[in-house]
């Protein structure tokens, strides 16, 4: 009886996941293949898939089955708990609120594009105010259903198993580190000669072949993946059919190469998820911060390491020819590890990136908590950036209008970026301790010692554990920013 | 109240259609883009989409709403009738039969591939026997629910609005024509000098560019279409996002060029369907015979006409260079209008193709009617082919094992090919009468007079009319094979 209920739930969630997989493929197609006139019918297809998945998830029979189902074993119990959580999140929100949110987000996002182009915050203020109002309502409804703080309830939608109370001291400690480290890193940078320029142009065909070769070399299985082009690079698809994209610039091969290494980190995570729980909640990736930790451990920890840069330089030279000197590891490091404080998050270096996230985390918590009005956002932004990086953006396009997230209703997402960067450093330290030959292998472009460890301690765990528990099980401690600051100190503060 | 029920049904069928569109995109992706290891999860996605569409279609509330709904106007009434038909077809079959059929078809199709490769009918006989048993059961269940003859009920699943009683005299008349015409066409062919060979190779890039240019020239809107490559060419996608495929052979440009013109005919039909009824049953194409009529009116009637071949020869010469003489219209006609009796349907010319279909129509009717045992199929095939074409295949691989259709459970489909070819001739004659400049335009590669007429009389009608009524409304008479035999006489029997 209990098992029958569990099996019914399993079949239902497998169906929900299959609809999600179909939607993921259609999103990939829209970004890479779809002719320009296909958007309207694609919208109808995605709406039908999302609507049916929501109905399957919120059906009353789910609640009945959840009450009597019992999972036999650790994974099955965790699977049931995740089903219950998904059902609770989906049923917590009245349909009217879900629909109003979808409309408000979509309207605001459109207006935001114009407001950003003209650096005119006043233009988007009314619709952003409405988005925030609905996000607060959503947060409160979720908080009541899940027994959480409202902001935590939003964050939980992106990354389970960590709260703002965990994040706050970590970010405060980072601010203290930054106040000391950033001027020192800048002084070291300023004392160095400028890097030798990398000779271009870099033919797109050669870049494409190189990106394919490198991603395969570091472990991507192309029997279950492909690499295409899109305006905004991403990694989508399903665990057994990963779809990576990048964008090739003839004048700058680094964009595509480093971008593909980043997306490969995401794809390796998906390809390593536990196949026995495919299309079950417990078989999915553990969350967005966990996902970002996997793209960053590959891109930032492994592939921008001194060891790997030597290999990468030889590969670049082989692909593009010309003078070998600019491809020396030390010169590549100068290019790809420059520290400079700037206004734009997506252009930021490894040291200053968390500052951008901390600013947004504080501001969005205040908006959801009701202590910051949308009208006061530009001022609060500029003050906050001045306090943490000592600079003030010339206009709101380079300030609070730069990111799509809030204007599309994504509150609680930003911490994932920096939690991922910090977790990547913590996991890398643990992997190095467990696999002493890891760096020697990196020097040959071989990530298999790292990948083997990640398969066992992260990828293969699926969603069995929340963020903090995943780190505890893998590294012996919850999130500890000192592994990240140690990494930065070694990389940027050693003259 | 009546309108509320109609609107509920409209919303439900729009959702069902959106699921079908999603599935169509995923099928296209599987044939063109998917990495080799993506099949298992693709299967799960397609099964979820098909299962949900079936549940939406068979839900008890559909029957309740169909009873009280009223459509305001001709199109709405037809739409309701088509909804009722779809619901009746879907509910006529018990789930156990649907599942047994899916399993039997899939098992037989796999075995058939081996049986065909080894020309060993005995190998597939047991599983084909099971497929036929289940098709007979299906036909009887559908016949009871729809008030039709069992074979007609199967045919109705592919093409509505024509019965075996309509088809039988048409095919008998064609047999009489063929007995006289084929030897004469062969004699004319034999008396002619051999055509000058077309010089190859034909670089794939040049073929690709030419196929794109030609399809666009004859009316395909690439804002709502794309052209890719797959092993078996097809046309899929949605009306506003058509996905055409072809296969390029460096030694033979005709395959891709004529193939793309054929698929463009299908795509033009889809692009011309009534947008006001998008994702409604009445807004869909009228059936498979109707669809084939549109690919063949473009490929066979328009693009293999003397007028168009002149234009096409100039385009081919422009694309591939070299000596211009082989690209003269008369020489292309020699190549692409050769008559010769052979064993293989898909390789057949315009005159003998219907003979292959008539043979299959007779045999599959007998199998569904219970007067032909599967064990006796090879003998009946060989006798039938001898009677109609005067030849006997050397083995069953070139005989009753050549097509996938029966081995995959598709009974009632074959007539669509020849009904389409005949309808194409009938529609072309009517279009010529209505648009006197049609052939002058063809000589410039301009199909717009033909396309304009088809938009008004076929494409824009969606599924408003069944096959015979569609022809009646467009040409003033039901299916009349004499327009087709007239066309063949003009093209093949004039020395």
Short mmCIF file of N, CA and C in Angstrom, two decimals, chain A residues 258-375:
data_model
loop_
_atom_site.label_atom_id
_atom_site.label_comp_id
_atom_site.label_asym_id
_atom_site.label_seq_id
_atom_site.Cartn_x
_atom_site.Cartn_y
_atom_site.Cartn_z
N UNK A 258 36.99 30.14 -22.65
CA UNK A 258 36.70 30.12 -21.21
C UNK A 258 35.21 29.89 -20.96
N UNK A 259 34.38 30.43 -21.86
CA UNK A 259 32.93 30.21 -21.73
C UNK A 259 32.57 28.75 -21.86
N UNK A 260 33.17 28.07 -22.84
CA UNK A 260 32.85 26.65 -23.03
C UNK A 260 33.37 25.82 -21.85
N UNK A 261 34.54 26.18 -21.31
CA UNK A 261 35.03 25.46 -20.14
C UNK A 261 34.05 25.62 -18.97
N UNK A 262 33.51 26.83 -18.82
CA UNK A 262 32.50 27.08 -17.78
C UNK A 262 31.25 26.22 -18.00
N UNK A 263 30.72 26.27 -19.20
CA UNK A 263 29.50 25.49 -19.48
C UNK A 263 29.76 24.00 -19.37
N UNK A 264 31.00 23.58 -19.70
CA UNK A 264 31.35 22.17 -19.56
C UNK A 264 31.26 21.74 -18.09
N UNK A 265 31.63 22.64 -17.19
CA UNK A 265 31.48 22.33 -15.76
C UNK A 265 30.04 22.03 -15.40
N UNK A 266 29.12 22.86 -15.92
CA UNK A 266 27.68 22.58 -15.70
C UNK A 266 27.30 21.23 -16.30
N UNK A 267 27.78 20.98 -17.52
CA UNK A 267 27.36 19.77 -18.23
C UNK A 267 27.92 18.51 -17.56
N UNK A 268 29.15 18.60 -17.04
CA UNK A 268 29.74 17.44 -16.36
C UNK A 268 28.91 17.09 -15.12
N UNK A 269 28.42 18.10 -14.43
CA UNK A 269 27.55 17.87 -13.28
C UNK A 269 26.31 17.08 -13.74
N UNK A 270 25.65 17.58 -14.75
CA UNK A 270 24.42 16.91 -15.22
C UNK A 270 24.71 15.49 -15.70
N UNK A 271 25.83 15.32 -16.42
CA UNK A 271 26.15 13.98 -16.93
C UNK A 271 26.51 13.02 -15.80
N UNK A 272 26.88 13.56 -14.64
CA UNK A 272 27.26 12.70 -13.52
C UNK A 272 26.16 12.45 -12.51
N UNK A 273 24.95 12.98 -12.76
CA UNK A 273 23.84 12.76 -11.82
C UNK A 273 23.48 11.28 -11.78
N UNK A 274 22.92 10.81 -10.67
CA UNK A 274 22.67 9.37 -10.52
C UNK A 274 21.60 8.87 -11.49
N UNK A 275 22.00 8.02 -12.43
CA UNK A 275 21.09 7.54 -13.48
C UNK A 275 19.93 6.73 -12.90
N UNK A 276 20.16 6.10 -11.76
CA UNK A 276 19.09 5.28 -11.16
C UNK A 276 17.92 6.15 -10.73
N UNK A 277 18.16 7.44 -10.55
CA UNK A 277 17.07 8.34 -10.15
C UNK A 277 16.79 9.40 -11.21
N UNK A 278 17.04 9.03 -12.47
CA UNK A 278 16.74 9.95 -13.57
C UNK A 278 15.27 10.34 -13.53
N UNK A 279 15.00 11.61 -13.79
CA UNK A 279 13.63 12.14 -13.80
C UNK A 279 12.90 11.97 -12.47
N UNK A 280 13.66 11.89 -11.37
CA UNK A 280 13.08 11.95 -10.03
C UNK A 280 13.69 13.16 -9.31
N UNK A 281 12.95 13.77 -8.40
CA UNK A 281 13.49 14.97 -7.72
C UNK A 281 14.86 14.72 -7.09
N UNK A 282 15.06 13.55 -6.46
CA UNK A 282 16.33 13.31 -5.78
C UNK A 282 17.48 13.08 -6.78
N UNK A 283 17.14 12.83 -8.03
CA UNK A 283 18.17 12.62 -9.05
C UNK A 283 18.61 13.88 -9.75
N UNK A 284 17.99 15.01 -9.39
CA UNK A 284 18.36 16.28 -10.04
C UNK A 284 19.56 16.92 -9.37
N UNK A 285 20.13 17.93 -10.03
CA UNK A 285 21.21 18.70 -9.41
C UNK A 285 20.69 19.34 -8.13
N UNK A 286 21.61 19.61 -7.18
CA UNK A 286 21.21 20.03 -5.84
C UNK A 286 20.74 21.47 -5.75
N UNK A 287 20.91 22.26 -6.82
CA UNK A 287 20.45 23.65 -6.78
C UNK A 287 21.37 24.54 -7.60
N UNK A 288 21.02 25.84 -7.65
CA UNK A 288 21.78 26.75 -8.51
C UNK A 288 23.16 27.07 -7.96
N UNK A 289 23.28 27.19 -6.64
CA UNK A 289 24.61 27.45 -6.06
C UNK A 289 25.50 26.23 -6.27
N UNK A 290 24.94 25.04 -6.07
CA UNK A 290 25.70 23.81 -6.32
C UNK A 290 26.11 23.76 -7.80
N UNK A 291 25.20 24.14 -8.70
CA UNK A 291 25.52 24.12 -10.13
C UNK A 291 26.64 25.10 -10.44
N UNK A 292 26.53 26.29 -9.87
CA UNK A 292 27.58 27.30 -10.13
C UNK A 292 28.91 26.83 -9.57
N UNK A 293 28.88 26.09 -8.45
CA UNK A 293 30.15 25.58 -7.90
C UNK A 293 30.82 24.64 -8.90
N UNK A 294 30.04 23.93 -9.69
CA UNK A 294 30.61 22.97 -10.63
C UNK A 294 31.13 23.64 -11.90
N UNK A 295 30.46 24.69 -12.36
CA UNK A 295 31.01 25.41 -13.51
C UNK A 295 32.28 26.16 -13.09
N UNK A 296 32.27 26.69 -11.87
CA UNK A 296 33.43 27.49 -11.43
C UNK A 296 34.60 26.63 -10.99
N UNK A 297 34.34 25.44 -10.45
CA UNK A 297 35.48 24.59 -10.09
C UNK A 297 36.21 24.18 -11.36
N UNK A 298 35.47 24.01 -12.46
CA UNK A 298 36.12 23.68 -13.72
C UNK A 298 36.78 24.91 -14.33
N UNK A 299 36.00 25.98 -14.48
CA UNK A 299 36.57 27.16 -15.16
C UNK A 299 37.63 27.87 -14.31
N UNK A 300 37.26 28.24 -13.07
CA UNK A 300 38.13 29.11 -12.27
C UNK A 300 39.20 28.33 -11.51
N UNK A 301 38.78 27.24 -10.83
CA UNK A 301 39.73 26.51 -10.00
C UNK A 301 40.69 25.68 -10.86
N UNK A 302 40.12 24.89 -11.79
CA UNK A 302 40.98 23.98 -12.55
C UNK A 302 41.60 24.67 -13.77
N UNK A 303 40.77 25.25 -14.62
CA UNK A 303 41.28 25.67 -15.94
C UNK A 303 42.04 27.00 -15.92
N UNK A 304 41.85 27.82 -14.88
CA UNK A 304 42.69 29.02 -14.77
C UNK A 304 43.85 28.79 -13.80
N UNK A 305 44.08 27.56 -13.41
CA UNK A 305 45.23 27.26 -12.55
C UNK A 305 46.51 27.37 -13.39
N UNK A 306 47.65 27.62 -12.71
CA UNK A 306 48.93 27.69 -13.43
C UNK A 306 49.17 26.42 -14.23
N UNK A 307 48.86 25.28 -13.60
CA UNK A 307 49.13 23.99 -14.25
C UNK A 307 48.36 23.88 -15.56
N UNK A 308 47.07 24.13 -15.52
CA UNK A 308 46.25 23.95 -16.72
C UNK A 308 46.57 25.01 -17.78
N UNK A 309 46.91 26.23 -17.35
CA UNK A 309 47.19 27.29 -18.33
C UNK A 309 48.36 26.92 -19.24
N UNK A 310 49.32 26.16 -18.71
CA UNK A 310 50.41 25.69 -19.57
C UNK A 310 49.89 24.83 -20.70
N UNK A 311 49.05 23.87 -20.34
CA UNK A 311 48.42 23.00 -21.34
C UNK A 311 47.57 23.82 -22.31
N UNK A 312 46.75 24.72 -21.75
CA UNK A 312 45.82 25.50 -22.56
C UNK A 312 46.58 26.38 -23.56
N UNK A 313 47.69 26.97 -23.12
CA UNK A 313 48.50 27.80 -24.01
C UNK A 313 49.00 27.00 -25.20
N UNK A 314 49.46 25.78 -24.94
CA UNK A 314 49.94 24.94 -26.05
C UNK A 314 48.79 24.62 -27.01
N UNK A 315 47.62 24.36 -26.47
CA UNK A 315 46.45 24.06 -27.32
C UNK A 315 46.05 25.28 -28.16
N UNK A 316 46.07 26.44 -27.54
CA UNK A 316 45.71 27.67 -28.27
C UNK A 316 46.71 27.92 -29.40
N UNK A 317 47.98 27.75 -29.10
CA UNK A 317 48.99 27.99 -30.11
C UNK A 317 48.86 26.99 -31.26
N UNK A 318 48.57 25.74 -30.90
CA UNK A 318 48.36 24.71 -31.92
C UNK A 318 47.16 25.08 -32.82
N UNK A 319 46.14 25.65 -32.22
CA UNK A 319 44.91 25.97 -32.97
C UNK A 319 45.09 27.21 -33.85
N UNK A 320 45.84 28.21 -33.36
CA UNK A 320 45.85 29.50 -34.06
C UNK A 320 47.21 29.85 -34.66
N UNK A 321 48.28 29.11 -34.30
CA UNK A 321 49.59 29.34 -34.88
C UNK A 321 50.21 30.67 -34.47
N UNK A 322 51.17 31.17 -35.25
CA UNK A 322 51.83 32.43 -34.96
C UNK A 322 52.87 32.29 -33.86
N UNK A 323 53.22 33.43 -33.30
CA UNK A 323 54.24 33.51 -32.25
C UNK A 323 53.75 32.76 -31.00
N UNK A 324 54.63 31.91 -30.42
CA UNK A 324 54.22 31.11 -29.26
C UNK A 324 54.27 31.90 -27.96
N UNK A 325 55.08 32.96 -27.91
CA UNK A 325 55.33 33.65 -26.64
C UNK A 325 54.05 34.14 -25.92
N UNK A 326 53.11 34.76 -26.66
CA UNK A 326 51.92 35.27 -25.95
C UNK A 326 51.11 34.15 -25.29
N UNK A 327 51.31 32.90 -25.74
CA UNK A 327 50.53 31.78 -25.20
C UNK A 327 51.19 31.12 -23.99
N UNK A 328 52.29 31.70 -23.52
CA UNK A 328 52.91 31.17 -22.30
C UNK A 328 51.94 31.31 -21.13
N UNK A 329 51.98 30.33 -20.23
CA UNK A 329 51.03 30.31 -19.10
C UNK A 329 51.02 31.63 -18.34
N UNK A 330 52.20 32.17 -18.09
CA UNK A 330 52.27 33.39 -17.28
C UNK A 330 51.58 34.55 -17.99
N UNK A 331 51.71 34.60 -19.32
CA UNK A 331 51.06 35.69 -20.05
C UNK A 331 49.54 35.51 -20.09
N UNK A 332 49.09 34.26 -20.27
CA UNK A 332 47.64 34.00 -20.23
C UNK A 332 47.09 34.39 -18.85
N UNK A 333 47.85 34.08 -17.81
CA UNK A 333 47.41 34.42 -16.45
C UNK A 333 47.23 35.93 -16.32
N UNK A 334 48.16 36.69 -16.89
CA UNK A 334 48.02 38.16 -16.85
C UNK A 334 46.71 38.62 -17.49
N UNK A 335 46.36 37.98 -18.60
CA UNK A 335 45.13 38.37 -19.30
C UNK A 335 43.89 37.97 -18.51
N UNK A 336 43.92 36.74 -18.00
CA UNK A 336 42.68 36.16 -17.50
C UNK A 336 42.55 36.18 -15.99
N UNK A 337 43.48 36.89 -15.34
CA UNK A 337 43.37 37.06 -13.89
C UNK A 337 43.64 38.51 -13.53
N UNK A 338 43.13 39.43 -14.36
CA UNK A 338 43.30 40.85 -14.07
C UNK A 338 42.30 41.27 -13.01
N UNK A 339 42.78 42.06 -12.05
CA UNK A 339 41.89 42.59 -11.01
C UNK A 339 41.62 44.05 -11.30
N UNK A 340 40.33 44.43 -11.35
CA UNK A 340 40.02 45.86 -11.47
C UNK A 340 38.60 46.09 -11.05
N UNK A 341 38.40 47.08 -10.22
CA UNK A 341 37.03 47.35 -9.75
C UNK A 341 36.25 48.04 -10.85
N UNK A 342 35.06 47.54 -11.11
CA UNK A 342 34.25 48.13 -12.18
C UNK A 342 32.78 48.14 -11.77
N UNK A 343 31.95 48.66 -12.66
CA UNK A 343 30.52 48.79 -12.33
C UNK A 343 29.73 47.53 -12.66
N UNK A 344 30.22 46.74 -13.58
CA UNK A 344 29.39 45.69 -14.17
C UNK A 344 29.72 44.31 -13.59
N UNK A 345 28.73 43.66 -13.02
CA UNK A 345 28.92 42.35 -12.40
C UNK A 345 29.49 41.32 -13.37
N UNK A 346 28.88 41.21 -14.55
CA UNK A 346 29.29 40.12 -15.45
C UNK A 346 30.70 40.31 -16.00
N UNK A 347 31.24 41.54 -15.90
CA UNK A 347 32.61 41.77 -16.34
C UNK A 347 33.61 41.67 -15.19
N UNK A 348 33.14 41.40 -13.98
CA UNK A 348 34.01 41.50 -12.80
C UNK A 348 34.99 40.32 -12.71
N UNK A 349 36.10 40.56 -12.04
CA UNK A 349 37.10 39.51 -11.80
C UNK A 349 36.70 38.70 -10.58
N UNK A 350 37.52 37.67 -10.30
CA UNK A 350 37.22 36.75 -9.21
C UNK A 350 37.14 37.41 -7.82
N UNK A 351 37.97 38.46 -7.61
CA UNK A 351 37.99 39.10 -6.28
C UNK A 351 36.81 40.03 -6.09
N UNK A 352 36.49 40.83 -7.13
CA UNK A 352 35.45 41.84 -6.92
C UNK A 352 34.04 41.32 -7.22
N UNK A 353 33.94 40.17 -7.91
CA UNK A 353 32.60 39.65 -8.24
C UNK A 353 31.72 39.52 -7.00
N UNK A 354 32.23 38.93 -5.91
CA UNK A 354 31.36 38.79 -4.72
C UNK A 354 30.84 40.13 -4.21
N UNK A 355 31.59 41.20 -4.41
CA UNK A 355 31.11 42.50 -3.95
C UNK A 355 29.80 42.87 -4.65
N UNK A 356 29.73 42.59 -5.93
CA UNK A 356 28.51 42.87 -6.69
C UNK A 356 27.35 42.04 -6.17
N UNK A 357 27.63 40.80 -5.81
CA UNK A 357 26.58 39.91 -5.31
C UNK A 357 26.12 40.33 -3.91
N UNK A 358 27.10 40.69 -3.06
CA UNK A 358 26.76 41.10 -1.69
C UNK A 358 25.86 42.33 -1.72
N UNK A 359 26.20 43.28 -2.58
CA UNK A 359 25.36 44.48 -2.74
C UNK A 359 23.93 44.08 -3.08
N UNK A 360 23.76 43.22 -4.07
CA UNK A 360 22.42 42.82 -4.51
C UNK A 360 21.67 42.02 -3.45
N UNK A 361 22.41 41.16 -2.74
CA UNK A 361 21.80 40.36 -1.66
C UNK A 361 21.21 41.28 -0.59
N UNK A 362 21.96 42.30 -0.18
CA UNK A 362 21.49 43.22 0.86
C UNK A 362 20.27 44.00 0.36
N UNK A 363 20.35 44.46 -0.89
CA UNK A 363 19.26 45.29 -1.43
C UNK A 363 17.99 44.46 -1.63
N UNK A 364 18.11 43.25 -2.15
CA UNK A 364 16.88 42.49 -2.42
C UNK A 364 16.25 42.00 -1.11
N UNK A 365 17.10 41.69 -0.11
CA UNK A 365 16.54 41.34 1.21
C UNK A 365 15.74 42.50 1.78
N UNK A 366 16.28 43.70 1.60
CA UNK A 366 15.59 44.88 2.13
C UNK A 366 14.28 45.14 1.37
N UNK A 367 14.30 44.92 0.06
CA UNK A 367 13.05 45.11 -0.72
C UNK A 367 12.00 44.09 -0.31
N UNK A 368 12.40 42.83 -0.16
CA UNK A 368 11.44 41.79 0.24
C UNK A 368 11.01 42.00 1.69
N UNK A 369 11.93 42.47 2.52
CA UNK A 369 11.60 42.73 3.92
C UNK A 369 10.76 43.98 4.11
N UNK A 370 10.67 44.83 3.07
CA UNK A 370 9.84 46.02 3.16
C UNK A 370 10.57 47.22 3.74
N UNK A 371 11.89 47.14 3.90
CA UNK A 371 12.62 48.27 4.46
C UNK A 371 13.28 49.12 3.38
N UNK A 372 13.16 48.71 2.11
CA UNK A 372 13.67 49.54 1.01
C UNK A 372 12.59 49.66 -0.05
N UNK A 373 12.21 50.91 -0.35
CA UNK A 373 11.24 51.15 -1.42
C UNK A 373 11.95 51.11 -2.76
N UNK A 374 11.24 50.64 -3.78
CA UNK A 374 11.81 50.62 -5.13
C UNK A 374 12.26 52.04 -5.53
N UNK A 375 11.49 53.03 -5.12
CA UNK A 375 11.83 54.41 -5.48
C UNK A 375 13.22 54.79 -4.98
#
